[in-house]
PDB file of C-alpha atoms in Angstrom:
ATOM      1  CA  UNK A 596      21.102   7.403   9.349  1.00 53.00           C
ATOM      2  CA  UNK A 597      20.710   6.278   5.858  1.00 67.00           C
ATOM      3  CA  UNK A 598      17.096   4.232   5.058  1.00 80.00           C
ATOM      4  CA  UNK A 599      17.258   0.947   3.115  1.00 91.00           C
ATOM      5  CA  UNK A 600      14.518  -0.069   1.245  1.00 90.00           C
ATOM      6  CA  UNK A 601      14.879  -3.575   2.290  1.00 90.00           C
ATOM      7  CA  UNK A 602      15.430  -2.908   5.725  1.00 93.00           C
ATOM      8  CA  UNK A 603      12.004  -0.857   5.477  1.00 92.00           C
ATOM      9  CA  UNK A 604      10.082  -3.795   3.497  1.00 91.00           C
ATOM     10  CA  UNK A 605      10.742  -5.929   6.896  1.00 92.00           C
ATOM     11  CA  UNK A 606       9.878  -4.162   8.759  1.00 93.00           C
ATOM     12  CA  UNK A 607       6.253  -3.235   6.805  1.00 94.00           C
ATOM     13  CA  UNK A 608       6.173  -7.123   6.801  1.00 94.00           C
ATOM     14  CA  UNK A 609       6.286  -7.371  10.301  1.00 94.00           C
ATOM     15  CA  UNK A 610       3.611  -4.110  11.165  1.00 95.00           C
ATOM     16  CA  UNK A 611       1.359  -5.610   8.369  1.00 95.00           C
ATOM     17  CA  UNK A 612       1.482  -9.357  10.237  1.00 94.00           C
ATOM     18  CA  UNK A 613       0.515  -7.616  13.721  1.00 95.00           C
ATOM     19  CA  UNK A 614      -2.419  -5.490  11.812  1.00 93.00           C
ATOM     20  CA  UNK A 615      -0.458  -2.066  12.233  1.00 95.00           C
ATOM     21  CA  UNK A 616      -1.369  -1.772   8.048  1.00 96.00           C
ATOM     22  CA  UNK A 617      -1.430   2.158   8.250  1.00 95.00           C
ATOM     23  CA  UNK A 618       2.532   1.575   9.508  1.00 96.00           C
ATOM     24  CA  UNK A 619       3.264  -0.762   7.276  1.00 96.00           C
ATOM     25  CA  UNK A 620       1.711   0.911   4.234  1.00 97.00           C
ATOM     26  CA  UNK A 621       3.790   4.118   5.074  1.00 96.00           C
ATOM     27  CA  UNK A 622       6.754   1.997   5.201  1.00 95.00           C
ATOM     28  CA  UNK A 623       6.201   0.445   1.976  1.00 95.00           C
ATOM     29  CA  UNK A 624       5.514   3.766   0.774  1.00 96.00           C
ATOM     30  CA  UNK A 625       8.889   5.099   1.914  1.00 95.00           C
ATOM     31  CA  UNK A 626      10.632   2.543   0.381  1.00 95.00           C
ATOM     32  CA  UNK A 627       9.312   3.014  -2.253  1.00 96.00           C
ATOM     33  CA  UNK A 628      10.254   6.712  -2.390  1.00 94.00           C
ATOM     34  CA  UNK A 629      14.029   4.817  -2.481  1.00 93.00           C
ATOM     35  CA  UNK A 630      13.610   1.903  -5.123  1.00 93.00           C
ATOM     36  CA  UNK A 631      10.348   2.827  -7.253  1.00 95.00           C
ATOM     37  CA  UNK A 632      11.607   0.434  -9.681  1.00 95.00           C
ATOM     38  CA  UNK A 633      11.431  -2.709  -7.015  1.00 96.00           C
ATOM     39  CA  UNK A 634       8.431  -4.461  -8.092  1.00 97.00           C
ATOM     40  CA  UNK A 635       8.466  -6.231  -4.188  1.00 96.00           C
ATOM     41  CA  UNK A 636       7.783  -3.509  -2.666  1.00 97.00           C
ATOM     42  CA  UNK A 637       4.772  -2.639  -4.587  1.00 98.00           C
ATOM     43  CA  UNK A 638       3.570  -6.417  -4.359  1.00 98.00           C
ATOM     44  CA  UNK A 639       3.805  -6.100  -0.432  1.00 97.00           C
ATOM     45  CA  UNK A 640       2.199  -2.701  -0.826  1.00 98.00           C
ATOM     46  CA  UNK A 641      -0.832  -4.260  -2.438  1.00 97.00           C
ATOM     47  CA  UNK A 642      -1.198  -7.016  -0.670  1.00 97.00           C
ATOM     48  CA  UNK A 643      -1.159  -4.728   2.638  1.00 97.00           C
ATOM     49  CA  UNK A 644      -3.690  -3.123   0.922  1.00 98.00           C
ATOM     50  CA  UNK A 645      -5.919  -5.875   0.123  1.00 97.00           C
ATOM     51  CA  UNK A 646      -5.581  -7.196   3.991  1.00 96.00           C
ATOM     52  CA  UNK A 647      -6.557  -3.481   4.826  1.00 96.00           C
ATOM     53  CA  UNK A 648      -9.848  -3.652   2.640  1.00 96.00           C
ATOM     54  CA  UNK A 649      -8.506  -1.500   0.522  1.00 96.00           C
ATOM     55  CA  UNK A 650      -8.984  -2.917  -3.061  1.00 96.00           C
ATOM     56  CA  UNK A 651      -8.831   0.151  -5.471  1.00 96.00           C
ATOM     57  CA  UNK A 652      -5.289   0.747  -3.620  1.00 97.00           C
ATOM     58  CA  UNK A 653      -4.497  -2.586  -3.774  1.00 98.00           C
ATOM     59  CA  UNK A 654      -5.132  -3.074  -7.268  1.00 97.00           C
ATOM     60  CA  UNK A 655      -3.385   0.433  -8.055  1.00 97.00           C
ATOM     61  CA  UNK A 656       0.290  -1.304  -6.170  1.00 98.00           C
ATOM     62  CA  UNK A 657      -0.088  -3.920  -7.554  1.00 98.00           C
ATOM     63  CA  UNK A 658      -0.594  -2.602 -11.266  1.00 97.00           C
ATOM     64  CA  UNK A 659       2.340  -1.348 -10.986  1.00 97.00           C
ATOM     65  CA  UNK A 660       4.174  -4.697  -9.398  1.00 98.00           C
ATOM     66  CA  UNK A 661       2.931  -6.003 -12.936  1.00 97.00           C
ATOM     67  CA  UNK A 662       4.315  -3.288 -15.212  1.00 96.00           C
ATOM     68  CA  UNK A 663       7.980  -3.897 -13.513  1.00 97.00           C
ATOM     69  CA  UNK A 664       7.663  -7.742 -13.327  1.00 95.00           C
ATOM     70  CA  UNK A 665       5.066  -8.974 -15.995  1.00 93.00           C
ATOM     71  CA  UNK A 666       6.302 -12.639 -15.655  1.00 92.00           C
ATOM     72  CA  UNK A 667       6.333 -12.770 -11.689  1.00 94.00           C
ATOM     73  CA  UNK A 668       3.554 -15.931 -11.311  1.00 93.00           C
ATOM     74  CA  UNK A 669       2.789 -14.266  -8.087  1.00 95.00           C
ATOM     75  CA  UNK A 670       2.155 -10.785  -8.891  1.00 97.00           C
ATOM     76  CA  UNK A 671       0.270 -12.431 -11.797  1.00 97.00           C
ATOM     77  CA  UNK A 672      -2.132 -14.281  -9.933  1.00 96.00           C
ATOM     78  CA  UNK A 673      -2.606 -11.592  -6.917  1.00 97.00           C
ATOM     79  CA  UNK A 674      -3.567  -8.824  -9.549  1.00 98.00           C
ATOM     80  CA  UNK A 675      -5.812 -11.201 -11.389  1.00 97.00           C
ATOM     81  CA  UNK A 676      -7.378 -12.091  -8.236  1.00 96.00           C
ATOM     82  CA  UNK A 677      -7.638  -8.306  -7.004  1.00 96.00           C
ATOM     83  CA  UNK A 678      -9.309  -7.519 -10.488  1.00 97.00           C
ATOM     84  CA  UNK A 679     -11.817 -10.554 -10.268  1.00 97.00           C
ATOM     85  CA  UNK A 680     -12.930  -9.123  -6.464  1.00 95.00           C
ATOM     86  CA  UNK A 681     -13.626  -6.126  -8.581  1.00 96.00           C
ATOM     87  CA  UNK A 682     -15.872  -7.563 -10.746  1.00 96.00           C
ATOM     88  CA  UNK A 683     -13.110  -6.494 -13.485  1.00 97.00           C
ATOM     89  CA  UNK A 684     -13.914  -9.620 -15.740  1.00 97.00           C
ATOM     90  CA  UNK A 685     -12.323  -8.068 -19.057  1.00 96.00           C
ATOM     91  CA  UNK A 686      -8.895  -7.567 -16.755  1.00 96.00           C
ATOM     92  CA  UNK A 687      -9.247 -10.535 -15.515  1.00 97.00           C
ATOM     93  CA  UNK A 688      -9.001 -12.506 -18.786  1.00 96.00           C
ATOM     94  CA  UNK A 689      -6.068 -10.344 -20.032  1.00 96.00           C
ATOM     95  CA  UNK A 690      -3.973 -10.822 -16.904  1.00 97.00           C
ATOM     96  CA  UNK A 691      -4.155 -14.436 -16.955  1.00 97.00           C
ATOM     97  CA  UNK A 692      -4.187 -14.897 -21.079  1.00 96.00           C
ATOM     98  CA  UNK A 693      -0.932 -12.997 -20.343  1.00 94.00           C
ATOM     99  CA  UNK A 694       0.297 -15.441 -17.703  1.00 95.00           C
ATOM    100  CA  UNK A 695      -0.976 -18.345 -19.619  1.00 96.00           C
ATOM    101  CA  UNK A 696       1.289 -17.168 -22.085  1.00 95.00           C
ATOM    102  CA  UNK A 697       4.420 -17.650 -19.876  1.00 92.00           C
ATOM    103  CA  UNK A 698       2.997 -20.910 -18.055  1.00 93.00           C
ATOM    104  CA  UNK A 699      -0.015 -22.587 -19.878  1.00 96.00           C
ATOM    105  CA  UNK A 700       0.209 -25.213 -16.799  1.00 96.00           C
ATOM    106  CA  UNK A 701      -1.052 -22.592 -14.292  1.00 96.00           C
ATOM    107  CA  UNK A 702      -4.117 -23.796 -13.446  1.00 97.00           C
ATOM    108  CA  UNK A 703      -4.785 -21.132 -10.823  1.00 96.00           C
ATOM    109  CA  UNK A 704      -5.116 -18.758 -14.132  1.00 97.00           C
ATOM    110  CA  UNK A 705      -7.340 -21.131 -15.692  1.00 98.00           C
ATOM    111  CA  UNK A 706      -9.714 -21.176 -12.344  1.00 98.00           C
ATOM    112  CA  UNK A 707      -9.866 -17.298 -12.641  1.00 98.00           C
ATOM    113  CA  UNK A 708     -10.420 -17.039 -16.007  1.00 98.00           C
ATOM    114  CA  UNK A 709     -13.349 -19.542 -15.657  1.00 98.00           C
ATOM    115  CA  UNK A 710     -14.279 -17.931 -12.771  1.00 98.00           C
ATOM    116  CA  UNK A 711     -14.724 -14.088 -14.465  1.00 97.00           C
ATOM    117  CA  UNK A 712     -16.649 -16.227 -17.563  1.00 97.00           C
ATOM    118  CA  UNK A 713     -18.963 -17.725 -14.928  1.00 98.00           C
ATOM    119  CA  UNK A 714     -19.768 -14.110 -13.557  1.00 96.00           C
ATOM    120  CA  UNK A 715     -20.529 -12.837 -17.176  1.00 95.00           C
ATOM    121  CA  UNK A 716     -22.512 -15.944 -17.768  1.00 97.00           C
ATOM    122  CA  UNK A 717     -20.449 -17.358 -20.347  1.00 97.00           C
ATOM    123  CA  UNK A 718     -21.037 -20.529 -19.083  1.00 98.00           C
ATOM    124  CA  UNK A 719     -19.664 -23.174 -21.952  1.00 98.00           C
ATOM    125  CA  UNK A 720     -16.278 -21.124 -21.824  1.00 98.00           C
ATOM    126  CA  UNK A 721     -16.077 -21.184 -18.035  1.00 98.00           C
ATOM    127  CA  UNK A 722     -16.444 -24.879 -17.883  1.00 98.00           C
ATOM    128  CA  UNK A 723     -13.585 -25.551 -20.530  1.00 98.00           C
ATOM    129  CA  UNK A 724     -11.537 -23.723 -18.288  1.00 98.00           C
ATOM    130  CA  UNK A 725     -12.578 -25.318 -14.962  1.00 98.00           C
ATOM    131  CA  UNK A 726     -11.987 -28.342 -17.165  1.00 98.00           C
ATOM    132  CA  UNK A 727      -8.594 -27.181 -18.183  1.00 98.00           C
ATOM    133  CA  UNK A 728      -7.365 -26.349 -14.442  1.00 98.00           C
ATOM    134  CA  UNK A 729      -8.960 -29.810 -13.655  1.00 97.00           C
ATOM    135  CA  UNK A 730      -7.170 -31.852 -16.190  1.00 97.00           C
ATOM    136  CA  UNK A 731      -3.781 -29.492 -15.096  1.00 97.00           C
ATOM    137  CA  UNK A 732      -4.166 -30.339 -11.403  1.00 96.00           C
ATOM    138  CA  UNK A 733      -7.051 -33.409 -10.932  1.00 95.00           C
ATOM    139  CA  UNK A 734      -6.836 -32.552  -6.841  1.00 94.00           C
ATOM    140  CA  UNK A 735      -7.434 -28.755  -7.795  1.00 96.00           C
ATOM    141  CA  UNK A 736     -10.165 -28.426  -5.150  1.00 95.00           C
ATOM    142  CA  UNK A 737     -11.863 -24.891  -5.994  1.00 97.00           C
ATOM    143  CA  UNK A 738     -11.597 -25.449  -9.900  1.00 98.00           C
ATOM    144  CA  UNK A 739     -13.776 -29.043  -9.184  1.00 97.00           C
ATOM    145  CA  UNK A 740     -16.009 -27.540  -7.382  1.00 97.00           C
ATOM    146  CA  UNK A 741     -16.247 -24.554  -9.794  1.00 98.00           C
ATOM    147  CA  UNK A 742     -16.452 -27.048 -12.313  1.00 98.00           C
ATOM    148  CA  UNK A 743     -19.489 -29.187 -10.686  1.00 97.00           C
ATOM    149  CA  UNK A 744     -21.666 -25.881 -10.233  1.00 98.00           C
ATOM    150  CA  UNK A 745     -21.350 -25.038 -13.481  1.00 98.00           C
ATOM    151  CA  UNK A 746     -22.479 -28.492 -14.912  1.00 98.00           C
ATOM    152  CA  UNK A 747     -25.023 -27.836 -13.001  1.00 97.00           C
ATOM    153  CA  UNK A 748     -26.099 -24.901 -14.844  1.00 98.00           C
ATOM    154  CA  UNK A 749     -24.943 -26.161 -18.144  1.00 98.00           C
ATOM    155  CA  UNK A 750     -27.270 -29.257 -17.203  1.00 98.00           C
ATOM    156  CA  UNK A 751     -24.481 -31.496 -17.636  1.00 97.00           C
ATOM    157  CA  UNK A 752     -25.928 -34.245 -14.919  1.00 97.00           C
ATOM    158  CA  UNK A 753     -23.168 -36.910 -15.648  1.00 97.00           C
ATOM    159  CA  UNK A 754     -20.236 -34.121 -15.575  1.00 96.00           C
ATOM    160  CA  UNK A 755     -21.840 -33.025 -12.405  1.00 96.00           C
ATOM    161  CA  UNK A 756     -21.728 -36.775 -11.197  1.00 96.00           C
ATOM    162  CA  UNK A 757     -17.882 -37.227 -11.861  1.00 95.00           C
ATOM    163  CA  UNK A 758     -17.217 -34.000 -10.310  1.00 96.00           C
ATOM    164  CA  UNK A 759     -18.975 -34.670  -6.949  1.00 95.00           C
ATOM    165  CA  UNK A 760     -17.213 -38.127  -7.060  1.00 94.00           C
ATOM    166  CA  UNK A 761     -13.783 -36.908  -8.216  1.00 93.00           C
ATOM    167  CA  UNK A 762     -14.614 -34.779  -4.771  1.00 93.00           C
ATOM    168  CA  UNK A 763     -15.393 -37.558  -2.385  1.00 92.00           C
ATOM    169  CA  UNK A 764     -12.318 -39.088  -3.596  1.00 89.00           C
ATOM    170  CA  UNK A 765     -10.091 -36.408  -2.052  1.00 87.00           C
ATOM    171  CA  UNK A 766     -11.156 -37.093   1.126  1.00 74.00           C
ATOM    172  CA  UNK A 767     -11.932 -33.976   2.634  1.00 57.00           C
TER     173      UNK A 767
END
């Protein structure tokens, strides 16, 4: 019987949604061994990874998801993500400078990039890009409340304000 590589993504999908991850990663891992180039199967790799707790694995799939599809908003923002849990602040910014590059609108990218200047306590440039993601998407819910801490460090008590009422307003 001949193997197909999408016939063994599937069914990885499917072991890694029940929790069988050590299944799914060796089917990932086999289909891999018959489409290296398909940048998929190394994004589900990593991301089976990352729901096994296995971050320096997941970020090792999915650096390779990003060298075959560099412009793929999703491996984009996983592997920024991944780098960001960690604590990878430099690769952080250059994933999602890179990304910005191909969609300056992404305020997901913006949120992470604030979020890895926040960590290094680079506080001014976080809060121009919490701003940024705000202004992007006004309903952005993480990136205002990003945004409101770090007025509050910055001292900023009438940004602060607007942020905790630009956060009633939603409703939540």
């Amino acid at each position: 019987m001949i193997e197909h590589a999408d016939k063994l993504n599937n069914q990885a999908i499917i072991l890694a949604s029940d929790g069988s991850f050590n299944e799914a990663i060796a089917c990932f891992k086999r289909a891999i061994t018959i489409d290296k180039g398909n940048y998929l199967l190394w994004y589900n790799l990593g991301v089976t990874y990352r729901d096994a707790g296995e971050l320096e694995s997941a970020c090792d799939a999915l650096a390779m998801a990003y060298k075959i599809a560099p412009l793929n908003a999703d491996v984009i923002e996983t592997y920024a993500t991944l780098n960001l849990a960690l604590k990878r602040y430099d690769e952080v910014r250059i994933i999602c400078e890179e990304g910005l590059d191909l969609n300056p609108l992404n305020a997901h990218l913006w949120n992470l990039i604030g979020v890895a200047n926040f960590q290094n306590e680079a506080f001014s440039d976080a809060a121009e890009c919490f701003e940024q993601a705000v202004y992007i998407n006004p309903y952005y819910e993480d990136a205002l409340y990003n945004l409101r801490d770090t007025y509050d460090v910055l001292k900023n008590k009438n940004g602060k304000i607007q942020c905790e009422n630009q956060i009633r307003g939603l409703g939540k």
